[in-house]
CSV table of C-alpha atoms in Angstrom, one decimal:
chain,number,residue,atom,x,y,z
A,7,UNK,CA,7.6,8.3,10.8
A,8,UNK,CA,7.6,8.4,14.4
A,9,UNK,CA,9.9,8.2,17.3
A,10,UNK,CA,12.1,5.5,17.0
A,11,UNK,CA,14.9,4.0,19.3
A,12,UNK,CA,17.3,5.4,17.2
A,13,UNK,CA,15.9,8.8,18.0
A,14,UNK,CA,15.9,8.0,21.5
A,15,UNK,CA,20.0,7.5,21.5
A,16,UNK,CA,20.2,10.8,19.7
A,17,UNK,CA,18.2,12.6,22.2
A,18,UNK,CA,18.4,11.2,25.5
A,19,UNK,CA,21.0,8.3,25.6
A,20,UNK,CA,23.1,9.9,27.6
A,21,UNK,CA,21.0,11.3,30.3
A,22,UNK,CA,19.6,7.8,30.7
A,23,UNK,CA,22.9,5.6,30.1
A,24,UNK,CA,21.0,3.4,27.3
A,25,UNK,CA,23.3,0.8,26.1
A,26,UNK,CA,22.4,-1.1,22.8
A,27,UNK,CA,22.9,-4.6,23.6
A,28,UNK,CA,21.6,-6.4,20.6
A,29,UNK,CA,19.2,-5.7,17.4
A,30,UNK,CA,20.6,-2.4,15.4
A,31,UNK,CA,19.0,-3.2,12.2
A,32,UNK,CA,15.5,-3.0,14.0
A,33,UNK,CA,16.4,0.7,15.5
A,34,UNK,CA,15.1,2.9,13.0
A,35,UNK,CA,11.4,1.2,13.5
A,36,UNK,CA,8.8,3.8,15.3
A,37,UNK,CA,7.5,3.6,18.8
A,38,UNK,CA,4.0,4.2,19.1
A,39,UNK,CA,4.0,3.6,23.2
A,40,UNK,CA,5.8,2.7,26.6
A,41,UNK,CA,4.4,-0.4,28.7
A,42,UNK,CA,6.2,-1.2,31.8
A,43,UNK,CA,5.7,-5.0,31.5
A,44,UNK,CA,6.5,-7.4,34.4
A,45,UNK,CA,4.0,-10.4,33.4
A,46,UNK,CA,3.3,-11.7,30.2
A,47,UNK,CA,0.0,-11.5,30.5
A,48,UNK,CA,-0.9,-8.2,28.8
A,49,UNK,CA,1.7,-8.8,25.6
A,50,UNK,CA,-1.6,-10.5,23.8
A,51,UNK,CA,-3.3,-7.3,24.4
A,52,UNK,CA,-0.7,-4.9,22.7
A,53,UNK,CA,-1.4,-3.8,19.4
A,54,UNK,CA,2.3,-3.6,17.9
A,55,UNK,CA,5.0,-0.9,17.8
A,56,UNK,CA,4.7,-0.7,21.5
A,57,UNK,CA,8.2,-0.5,23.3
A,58,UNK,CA,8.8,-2.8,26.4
A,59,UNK,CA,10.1,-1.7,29.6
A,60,UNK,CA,11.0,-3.9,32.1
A,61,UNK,CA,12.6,-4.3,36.3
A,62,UNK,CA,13.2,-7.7,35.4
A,63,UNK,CA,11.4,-8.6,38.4
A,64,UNK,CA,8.8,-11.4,36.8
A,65,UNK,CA,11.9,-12.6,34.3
A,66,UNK,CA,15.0,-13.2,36.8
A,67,UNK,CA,16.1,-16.7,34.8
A,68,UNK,CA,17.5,-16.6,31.5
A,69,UNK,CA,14.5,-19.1,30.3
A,70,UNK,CA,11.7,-16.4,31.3
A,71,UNK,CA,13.7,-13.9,30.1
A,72,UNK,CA,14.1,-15.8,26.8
A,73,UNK,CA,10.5,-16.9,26.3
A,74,UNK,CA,9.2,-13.0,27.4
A,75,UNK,CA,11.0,-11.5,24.4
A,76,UNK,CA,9.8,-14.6,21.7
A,77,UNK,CA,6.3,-13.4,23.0
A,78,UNK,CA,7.3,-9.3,22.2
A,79,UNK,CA,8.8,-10.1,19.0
A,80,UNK,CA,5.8,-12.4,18.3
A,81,UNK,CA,3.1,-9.3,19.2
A,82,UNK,CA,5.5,-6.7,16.7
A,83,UNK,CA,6.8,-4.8,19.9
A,84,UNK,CA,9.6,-2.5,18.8
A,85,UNK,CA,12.1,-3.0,21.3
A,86,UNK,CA,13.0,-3.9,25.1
A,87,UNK,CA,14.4,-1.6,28.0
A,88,UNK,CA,15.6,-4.0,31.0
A,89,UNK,CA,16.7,-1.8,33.6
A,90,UNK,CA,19.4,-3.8,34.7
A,91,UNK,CA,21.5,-4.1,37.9
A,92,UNK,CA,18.7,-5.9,41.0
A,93,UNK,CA,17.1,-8.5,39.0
A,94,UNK,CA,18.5,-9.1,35.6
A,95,UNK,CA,22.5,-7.9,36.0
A,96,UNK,CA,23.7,-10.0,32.7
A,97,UNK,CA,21.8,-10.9,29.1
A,98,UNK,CA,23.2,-14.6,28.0
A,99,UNK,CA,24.9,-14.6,24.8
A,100,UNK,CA,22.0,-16.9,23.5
A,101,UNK,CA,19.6,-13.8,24.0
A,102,UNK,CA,21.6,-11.8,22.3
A,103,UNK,CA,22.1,-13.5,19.2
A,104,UNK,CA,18.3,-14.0,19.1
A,105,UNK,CA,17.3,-10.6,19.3
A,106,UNK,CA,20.2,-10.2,17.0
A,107,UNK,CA,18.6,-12.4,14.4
A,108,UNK,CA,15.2,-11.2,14.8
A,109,UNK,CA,16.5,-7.1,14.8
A,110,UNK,CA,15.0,-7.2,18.0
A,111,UNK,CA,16.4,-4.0,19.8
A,112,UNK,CA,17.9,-4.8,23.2
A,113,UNK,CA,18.7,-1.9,25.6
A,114,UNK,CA,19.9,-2.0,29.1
A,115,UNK,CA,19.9,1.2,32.0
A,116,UNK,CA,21.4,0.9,35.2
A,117,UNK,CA,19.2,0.6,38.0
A,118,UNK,CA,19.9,4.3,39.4
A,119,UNK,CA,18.2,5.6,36.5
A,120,UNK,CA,14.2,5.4,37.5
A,121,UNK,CA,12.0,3.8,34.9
A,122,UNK,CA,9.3,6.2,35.8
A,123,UNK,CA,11.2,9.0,34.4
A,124,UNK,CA,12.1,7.4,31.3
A,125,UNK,CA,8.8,6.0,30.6
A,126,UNK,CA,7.1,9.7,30.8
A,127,UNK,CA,9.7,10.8,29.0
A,128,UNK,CA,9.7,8.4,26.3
A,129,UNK,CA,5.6,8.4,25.8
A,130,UNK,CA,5.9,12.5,25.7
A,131,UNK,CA,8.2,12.1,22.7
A,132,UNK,CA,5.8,10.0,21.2
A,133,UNK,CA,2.7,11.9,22.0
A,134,UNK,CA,4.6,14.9,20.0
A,135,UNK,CA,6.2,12.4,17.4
A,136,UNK,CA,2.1,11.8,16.8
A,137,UNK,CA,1.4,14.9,16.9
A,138,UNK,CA,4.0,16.1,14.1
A,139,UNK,CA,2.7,13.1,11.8
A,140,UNK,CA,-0.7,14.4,11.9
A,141,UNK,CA,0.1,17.8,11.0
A,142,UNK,CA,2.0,16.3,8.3
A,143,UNK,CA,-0.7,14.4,6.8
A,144,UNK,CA,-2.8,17.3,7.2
A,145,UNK,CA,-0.8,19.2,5.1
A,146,UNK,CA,-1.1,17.0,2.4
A,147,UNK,CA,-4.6,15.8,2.8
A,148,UNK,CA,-5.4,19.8,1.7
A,149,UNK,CA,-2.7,19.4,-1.2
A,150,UNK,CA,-4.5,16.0,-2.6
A,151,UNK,CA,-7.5,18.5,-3.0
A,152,UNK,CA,-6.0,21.9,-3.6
A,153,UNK,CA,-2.6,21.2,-5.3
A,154,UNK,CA,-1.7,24.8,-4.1
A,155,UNK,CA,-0.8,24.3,-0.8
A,156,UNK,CA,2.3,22.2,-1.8
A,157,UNK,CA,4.1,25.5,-2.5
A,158,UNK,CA,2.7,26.9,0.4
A,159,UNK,CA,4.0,24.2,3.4
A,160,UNK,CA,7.1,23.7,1.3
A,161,UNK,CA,9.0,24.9,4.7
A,162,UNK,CA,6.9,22.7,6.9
A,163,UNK,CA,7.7,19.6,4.5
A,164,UNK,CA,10.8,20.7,4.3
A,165,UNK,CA,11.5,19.8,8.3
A,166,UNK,CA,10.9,16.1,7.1
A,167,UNK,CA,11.7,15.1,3.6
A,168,UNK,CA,14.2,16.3,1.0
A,169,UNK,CA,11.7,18.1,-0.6
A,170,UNK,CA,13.8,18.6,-4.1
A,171,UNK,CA,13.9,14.6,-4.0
A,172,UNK,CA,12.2,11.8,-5.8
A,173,UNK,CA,8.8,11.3,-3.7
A,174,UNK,CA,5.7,8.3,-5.0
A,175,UNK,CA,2.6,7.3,-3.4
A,176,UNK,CA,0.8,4.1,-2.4
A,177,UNK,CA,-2.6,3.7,-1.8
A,178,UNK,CA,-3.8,0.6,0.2
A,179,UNK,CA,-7.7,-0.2,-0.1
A,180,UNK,CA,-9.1,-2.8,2.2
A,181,UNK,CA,-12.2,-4.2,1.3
A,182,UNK,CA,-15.2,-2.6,3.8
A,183,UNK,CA,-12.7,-0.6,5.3
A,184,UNK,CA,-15.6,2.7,5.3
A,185,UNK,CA,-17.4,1.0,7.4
A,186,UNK,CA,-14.6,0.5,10.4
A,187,UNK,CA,-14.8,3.0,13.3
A,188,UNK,CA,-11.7,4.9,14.5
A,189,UNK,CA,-10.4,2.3,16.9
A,190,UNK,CA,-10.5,-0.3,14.2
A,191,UNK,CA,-9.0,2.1,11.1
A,192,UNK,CA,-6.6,2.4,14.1
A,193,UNK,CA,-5.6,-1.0,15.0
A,194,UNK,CA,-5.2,-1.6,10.8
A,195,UNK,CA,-3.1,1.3,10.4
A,196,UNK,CA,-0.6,0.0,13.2
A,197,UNK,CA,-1.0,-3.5,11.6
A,198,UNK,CA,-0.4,-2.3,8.1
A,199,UNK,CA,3.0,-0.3,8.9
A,200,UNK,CA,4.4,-2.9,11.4
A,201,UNK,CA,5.0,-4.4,8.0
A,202,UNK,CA,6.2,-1.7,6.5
A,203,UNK,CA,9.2,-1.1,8.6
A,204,UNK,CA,11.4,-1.9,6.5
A,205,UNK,CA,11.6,1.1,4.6
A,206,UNK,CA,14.7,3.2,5.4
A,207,UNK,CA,13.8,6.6,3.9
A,208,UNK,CA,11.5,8.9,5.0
A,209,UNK,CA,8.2,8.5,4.9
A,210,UNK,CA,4.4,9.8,5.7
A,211,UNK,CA,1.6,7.2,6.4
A,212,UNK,CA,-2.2,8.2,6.9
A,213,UNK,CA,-5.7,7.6,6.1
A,214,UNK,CA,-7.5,9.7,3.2
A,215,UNK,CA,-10.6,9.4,0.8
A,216,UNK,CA,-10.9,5.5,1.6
A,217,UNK,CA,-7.5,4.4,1.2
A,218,UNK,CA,-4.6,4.0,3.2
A,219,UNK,CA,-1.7,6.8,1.7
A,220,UNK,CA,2.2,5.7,1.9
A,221,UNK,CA,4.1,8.9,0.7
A,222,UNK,CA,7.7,7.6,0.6
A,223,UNK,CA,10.7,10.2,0.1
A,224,UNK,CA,14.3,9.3,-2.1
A,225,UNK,CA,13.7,5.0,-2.2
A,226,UNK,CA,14.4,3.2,-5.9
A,227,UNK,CA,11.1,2.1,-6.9
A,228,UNK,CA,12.6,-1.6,-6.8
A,229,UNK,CA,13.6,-1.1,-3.1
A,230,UNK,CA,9.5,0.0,-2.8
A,231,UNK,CA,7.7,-2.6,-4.8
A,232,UNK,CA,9.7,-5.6,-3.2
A,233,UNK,CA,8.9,-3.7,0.3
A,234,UNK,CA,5.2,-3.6,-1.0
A,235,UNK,CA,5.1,-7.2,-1.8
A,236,UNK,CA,6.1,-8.5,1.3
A,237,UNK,CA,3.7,-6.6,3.3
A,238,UNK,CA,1.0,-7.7,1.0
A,239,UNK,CA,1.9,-11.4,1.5
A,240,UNK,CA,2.6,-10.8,5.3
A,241,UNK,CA,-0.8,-9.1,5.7
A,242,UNK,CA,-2.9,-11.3,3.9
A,243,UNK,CA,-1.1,-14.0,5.7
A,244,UNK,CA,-2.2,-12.5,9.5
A,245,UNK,CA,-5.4,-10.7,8.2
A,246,UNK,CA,-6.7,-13.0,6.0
A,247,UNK,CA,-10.3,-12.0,6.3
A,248,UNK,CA,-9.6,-8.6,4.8
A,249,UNK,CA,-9.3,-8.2,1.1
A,250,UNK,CA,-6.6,-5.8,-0.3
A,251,UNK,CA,-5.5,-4.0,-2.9
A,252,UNK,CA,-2.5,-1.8,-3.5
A,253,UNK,CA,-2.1,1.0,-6.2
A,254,UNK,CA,1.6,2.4,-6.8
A,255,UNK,CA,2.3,5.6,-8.8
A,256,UNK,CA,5.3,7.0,-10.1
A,257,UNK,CA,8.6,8.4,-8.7
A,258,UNK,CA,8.8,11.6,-9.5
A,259,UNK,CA,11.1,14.2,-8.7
A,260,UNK,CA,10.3,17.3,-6.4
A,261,UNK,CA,7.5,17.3,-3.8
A,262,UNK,CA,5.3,19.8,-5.8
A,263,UNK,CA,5.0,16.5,-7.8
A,264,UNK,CA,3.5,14.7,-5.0
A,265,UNK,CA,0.2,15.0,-6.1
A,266,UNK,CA,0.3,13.9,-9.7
A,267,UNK,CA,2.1,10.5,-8.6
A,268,UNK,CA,-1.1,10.5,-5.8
A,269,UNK,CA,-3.2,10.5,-9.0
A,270,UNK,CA,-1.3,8.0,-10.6
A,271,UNK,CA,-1.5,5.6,-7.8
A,272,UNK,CA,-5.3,6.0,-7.6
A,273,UNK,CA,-5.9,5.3,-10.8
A,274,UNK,CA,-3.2,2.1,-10.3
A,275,UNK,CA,-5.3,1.0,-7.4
A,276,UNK,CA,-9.0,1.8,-9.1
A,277,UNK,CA,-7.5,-1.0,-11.8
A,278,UNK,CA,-6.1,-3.5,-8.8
A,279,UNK,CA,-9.8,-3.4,-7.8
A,280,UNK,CA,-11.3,-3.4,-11.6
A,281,UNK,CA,-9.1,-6.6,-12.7
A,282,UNK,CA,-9.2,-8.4,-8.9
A,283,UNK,CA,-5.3,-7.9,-8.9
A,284,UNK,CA,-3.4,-7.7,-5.4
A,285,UNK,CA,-0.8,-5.0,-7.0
A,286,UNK,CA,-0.8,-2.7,-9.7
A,287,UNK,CA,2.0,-0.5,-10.5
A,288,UNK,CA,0.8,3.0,-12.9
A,289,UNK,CA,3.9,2.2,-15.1
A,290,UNK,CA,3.1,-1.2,-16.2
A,291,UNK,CA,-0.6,-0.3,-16.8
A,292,UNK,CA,-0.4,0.4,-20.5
A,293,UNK,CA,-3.4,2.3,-22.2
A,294,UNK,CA,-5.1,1.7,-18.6
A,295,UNK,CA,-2.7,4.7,-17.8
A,296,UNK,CA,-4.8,7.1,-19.7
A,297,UNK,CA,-8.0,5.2,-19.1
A,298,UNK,CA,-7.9,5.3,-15.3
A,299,UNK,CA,-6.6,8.6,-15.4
A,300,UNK,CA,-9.9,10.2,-17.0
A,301,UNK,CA,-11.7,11.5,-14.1
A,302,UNK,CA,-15.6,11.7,-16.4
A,303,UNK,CA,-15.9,7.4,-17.0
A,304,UNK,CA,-18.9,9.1,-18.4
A,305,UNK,CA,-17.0,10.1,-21.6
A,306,UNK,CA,-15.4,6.6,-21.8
A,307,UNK,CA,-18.7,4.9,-21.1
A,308,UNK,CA,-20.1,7.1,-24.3
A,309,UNK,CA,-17.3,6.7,-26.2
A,310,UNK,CA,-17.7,2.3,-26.0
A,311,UNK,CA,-21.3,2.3,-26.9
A,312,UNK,CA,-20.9,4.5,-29.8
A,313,UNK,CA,-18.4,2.5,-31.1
A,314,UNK,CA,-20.3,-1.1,-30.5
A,315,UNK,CA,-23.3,-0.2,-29.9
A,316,UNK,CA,-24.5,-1.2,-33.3
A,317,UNK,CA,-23.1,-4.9,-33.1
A,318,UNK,CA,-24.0,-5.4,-29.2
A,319,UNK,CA,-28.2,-4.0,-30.6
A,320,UNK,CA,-27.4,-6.4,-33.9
A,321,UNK,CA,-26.8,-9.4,-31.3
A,322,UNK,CA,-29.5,-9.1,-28.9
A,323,UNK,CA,-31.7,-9.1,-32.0
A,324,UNK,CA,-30.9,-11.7,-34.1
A,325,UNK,CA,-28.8,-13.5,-31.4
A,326,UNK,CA,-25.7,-13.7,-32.9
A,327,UNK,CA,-21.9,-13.1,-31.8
A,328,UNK,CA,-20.6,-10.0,-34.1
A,329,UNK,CA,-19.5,-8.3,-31.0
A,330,UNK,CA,-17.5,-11.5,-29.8
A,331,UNK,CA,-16.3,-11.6,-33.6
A,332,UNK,CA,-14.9,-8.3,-33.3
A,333,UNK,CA,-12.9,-9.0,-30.6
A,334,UNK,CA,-11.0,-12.1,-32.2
A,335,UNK,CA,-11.1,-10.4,-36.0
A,336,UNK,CA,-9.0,-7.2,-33.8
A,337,UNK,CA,-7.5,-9.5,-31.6
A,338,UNK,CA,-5.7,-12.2,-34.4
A,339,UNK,CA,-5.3,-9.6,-36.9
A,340,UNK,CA,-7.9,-10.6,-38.8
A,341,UNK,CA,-7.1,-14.1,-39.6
A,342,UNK,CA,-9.8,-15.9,-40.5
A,343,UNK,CA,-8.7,-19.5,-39.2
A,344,UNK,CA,-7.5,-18.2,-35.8
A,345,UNK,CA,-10.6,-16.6,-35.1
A,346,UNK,CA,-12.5,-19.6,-36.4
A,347,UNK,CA,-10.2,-21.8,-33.8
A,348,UNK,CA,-11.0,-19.4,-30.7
A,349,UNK,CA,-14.7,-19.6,-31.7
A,350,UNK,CA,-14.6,-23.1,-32.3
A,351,UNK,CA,-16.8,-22.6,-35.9
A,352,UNK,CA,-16.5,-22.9,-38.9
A,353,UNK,CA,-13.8,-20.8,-41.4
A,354,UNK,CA,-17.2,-19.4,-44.1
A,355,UNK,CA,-19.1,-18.6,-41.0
A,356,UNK,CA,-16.5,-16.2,-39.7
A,357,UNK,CA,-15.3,-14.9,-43.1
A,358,UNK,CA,-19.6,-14.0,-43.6
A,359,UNK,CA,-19.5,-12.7,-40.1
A,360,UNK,CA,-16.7,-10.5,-40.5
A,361,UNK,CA,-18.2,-9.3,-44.1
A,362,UNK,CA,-21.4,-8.7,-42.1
A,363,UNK,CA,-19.6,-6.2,-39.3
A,364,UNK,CA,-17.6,-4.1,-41.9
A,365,UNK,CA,-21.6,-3.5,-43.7
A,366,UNK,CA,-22.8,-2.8,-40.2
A,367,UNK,CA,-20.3,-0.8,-38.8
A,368,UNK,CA,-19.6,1.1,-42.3
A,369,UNK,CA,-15.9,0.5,-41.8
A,370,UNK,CA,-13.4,-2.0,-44.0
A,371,UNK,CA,-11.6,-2.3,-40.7
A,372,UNK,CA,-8.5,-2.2,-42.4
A,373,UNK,CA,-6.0,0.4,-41.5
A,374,UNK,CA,-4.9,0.8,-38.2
A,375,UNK,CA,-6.5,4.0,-37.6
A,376,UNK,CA,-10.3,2.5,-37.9
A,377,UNK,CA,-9.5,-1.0,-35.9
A,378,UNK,CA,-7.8,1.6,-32.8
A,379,UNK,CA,-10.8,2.6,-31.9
A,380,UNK,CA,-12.8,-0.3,-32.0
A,381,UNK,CA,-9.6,-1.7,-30.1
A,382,UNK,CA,-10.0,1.1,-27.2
A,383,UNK,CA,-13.6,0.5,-27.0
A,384,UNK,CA,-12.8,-2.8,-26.1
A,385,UNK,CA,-10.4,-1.6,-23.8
A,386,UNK,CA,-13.2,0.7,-22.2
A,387,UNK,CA,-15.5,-2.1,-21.8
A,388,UNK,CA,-13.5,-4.4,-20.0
A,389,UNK,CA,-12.6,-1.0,-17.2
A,390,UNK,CA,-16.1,0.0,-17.1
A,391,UNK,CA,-17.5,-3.8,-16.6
A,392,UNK,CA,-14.6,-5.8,-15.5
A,393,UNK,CA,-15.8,-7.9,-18.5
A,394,UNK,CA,-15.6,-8.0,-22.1
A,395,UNK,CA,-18.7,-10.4,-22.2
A,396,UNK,CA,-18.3,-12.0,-24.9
């Protein structure tokens, strides 16, 4: 969550006479530092999130002032401090409605207020926003692997989040992303929730077990996945070389639930990855839900082969296509001519074929019970291999 600008009116506004010229909509997004900037040199070198602070001194026309905050809103800086009143004294109306448009926040201190007071300030609010974050993810980085502590930093969650609220989990996996070292999993985290701002509720962000982990707090899952979507497209769009996939889990009430919707969404993103899909959500997942959510794949993996073993053994032998059979008798309900069509043979071929199964499998195939499980081993075999091969 952060320090934001808003928290910066809340807390020190006063003592520092900040005045909100333009951009409210953009004042609940998180500062993650203070650069005195007086050349536009260094903007290329900020990361994002970064709030500018300026004199005005390298900006005293309207055009460099103009063209300095395109660049800052171009590098994802937060905000801009002019302290006004011996270089810069009045922001044209055309700035305005610019950083207006862009919810760009634009502040303004008098010139009797020293920068150097506010910029210390400012960064030590951030170095213990930080520092409150990490605590928080650390709290539920031990709940993810003992559920227990939930109950037991209920009080410390409680400081952030309506913890008797609805609460779901992302997880974000970027392709390679094991092999990055700090600064890098750094930079990507700052890129990842610079799009990600949008989200008005509370909300944790953090690194664990390979993924990236957005806890979000009271937001309709709607709100979410359209927030998710964008920042898929906008990422992929600015970090195209990096290949992502995005698991959501479900909303469920009361923070001790946090952990089964962190299960849910790992099981959601373990299927993005399986099926090559940018988004999965665990509602719309299907049988997949149970699937995924089977920690032994060994029992899965037994439980395919058991069921077409015999047909995938009867194939290799006399190279035929009983298992591929099998799939179109379950998957056209048995029709004869439909399966005939997707196999592009002949009607008496498929009817001996599907005569020939029944004998080897020692099942009519009939009721819905016995084609199920020949329907879930299917299933299985398409998680397991990202294939049905066939």
């Amino acid at each position: 969550m952060g320090f934001t600008i808003e928290d910066a009116f809340i807390q020190c506004g006063e003592q520092y006479k900040l005045k909100l010229l333009a951009g409210k909509n953009g004042c609940a997004n998180a500062i993650s530092w203070i650069h005195l900037i007086e050349d536009t040199t260094i903007i290329q070198q900020l990361w994002g999130k970064e709030l500018a602070v300026t004199t005005g001194l390298g900006f005293q026309s309207d055009e460099l002032l103009f063209r300095f905050i395109e660049k800052l809103v171009k590098h994802h800086s937060t905000g801009l401090i002019i302290n006004t009143g011996k270089y810069i004294f009045d922001i044209p109306s055309f700035i305005i409605d610019y950083c207006n448009e862009q919810d760009f926040p634009l502040i303004s201190i008098p010139w009797e207020i020293h920068l150097a007071d506010v910029i210390k300030d400012f960064s030590m609010r951030c170095i213990m926003s930080e520092r409150e974050d990490q605590q928080l993810s650390k709290y539920f980085r031990k709940a993810f692997i003992n559920p227990e502590y939930l109950e037991t930093y209920r009080d410390e969650f409680m400081t952030f989040f309506d913890v008797d609220g609805y609460f779901q989990v992302v997880l974000i996996s970027i392709e390679n992303s094991d092999q990055y070292d700090a600064i890098e999993l750094r930079r990507v985290s700052f890129q990842i929730q610079l799009y990600l701002e949008k989200i008005n509720s509370k909300f944790s962000f953090f690194w664990f077990d390979s993924y990236f982990v957005l806890i979000v707090n009271n937001i309709l899952e709607e709100e979410l996945l359209e927030i998710i979507d964008k920042m898929h497209r906008r990422t992929q769009k600015k970090m195209p070389e990096r290949i992502i996939h995005i698991g959501i889990g479900s909303s469920l009430k009361d923070i001790n639930n946090v952990v089964r919707s962190y299960k849910r969404a790992k099981g959601a993103v373990e299927a993005a990855l399986t099926f090559n899909q940018n988004i999965i959500e665990f509602s719309s997942m299907g049988i997949y839900q149970i699937l995924f959510s089977l920690e032994d794949k060994n029992i899965l993996k037994q439980f395919y082969i058991h069921q077409l073993q015999p047909l995938i053994d009867y194939d290799d032998k006399h190279h035929t296509e009983f298992e591929k059979t099998l799939y179109y008798y379950l998957k056209y309900n048995g029709s004869p001519q439909k399966i005939a069509a997707a196999m592009y043979t002949h009607r008496n071929t498929i009817n001996y074929r599907i005569r020939k199964i029944k004998e080897i499998l020692n099942s009519e195939i009939e009721t819905p019970e016995e084609r199920f499980q020949y329907q879930l081993a299917f299933h299985i075999k398409k998680m397991l291999t990202k294939e049905l091969s066939i």
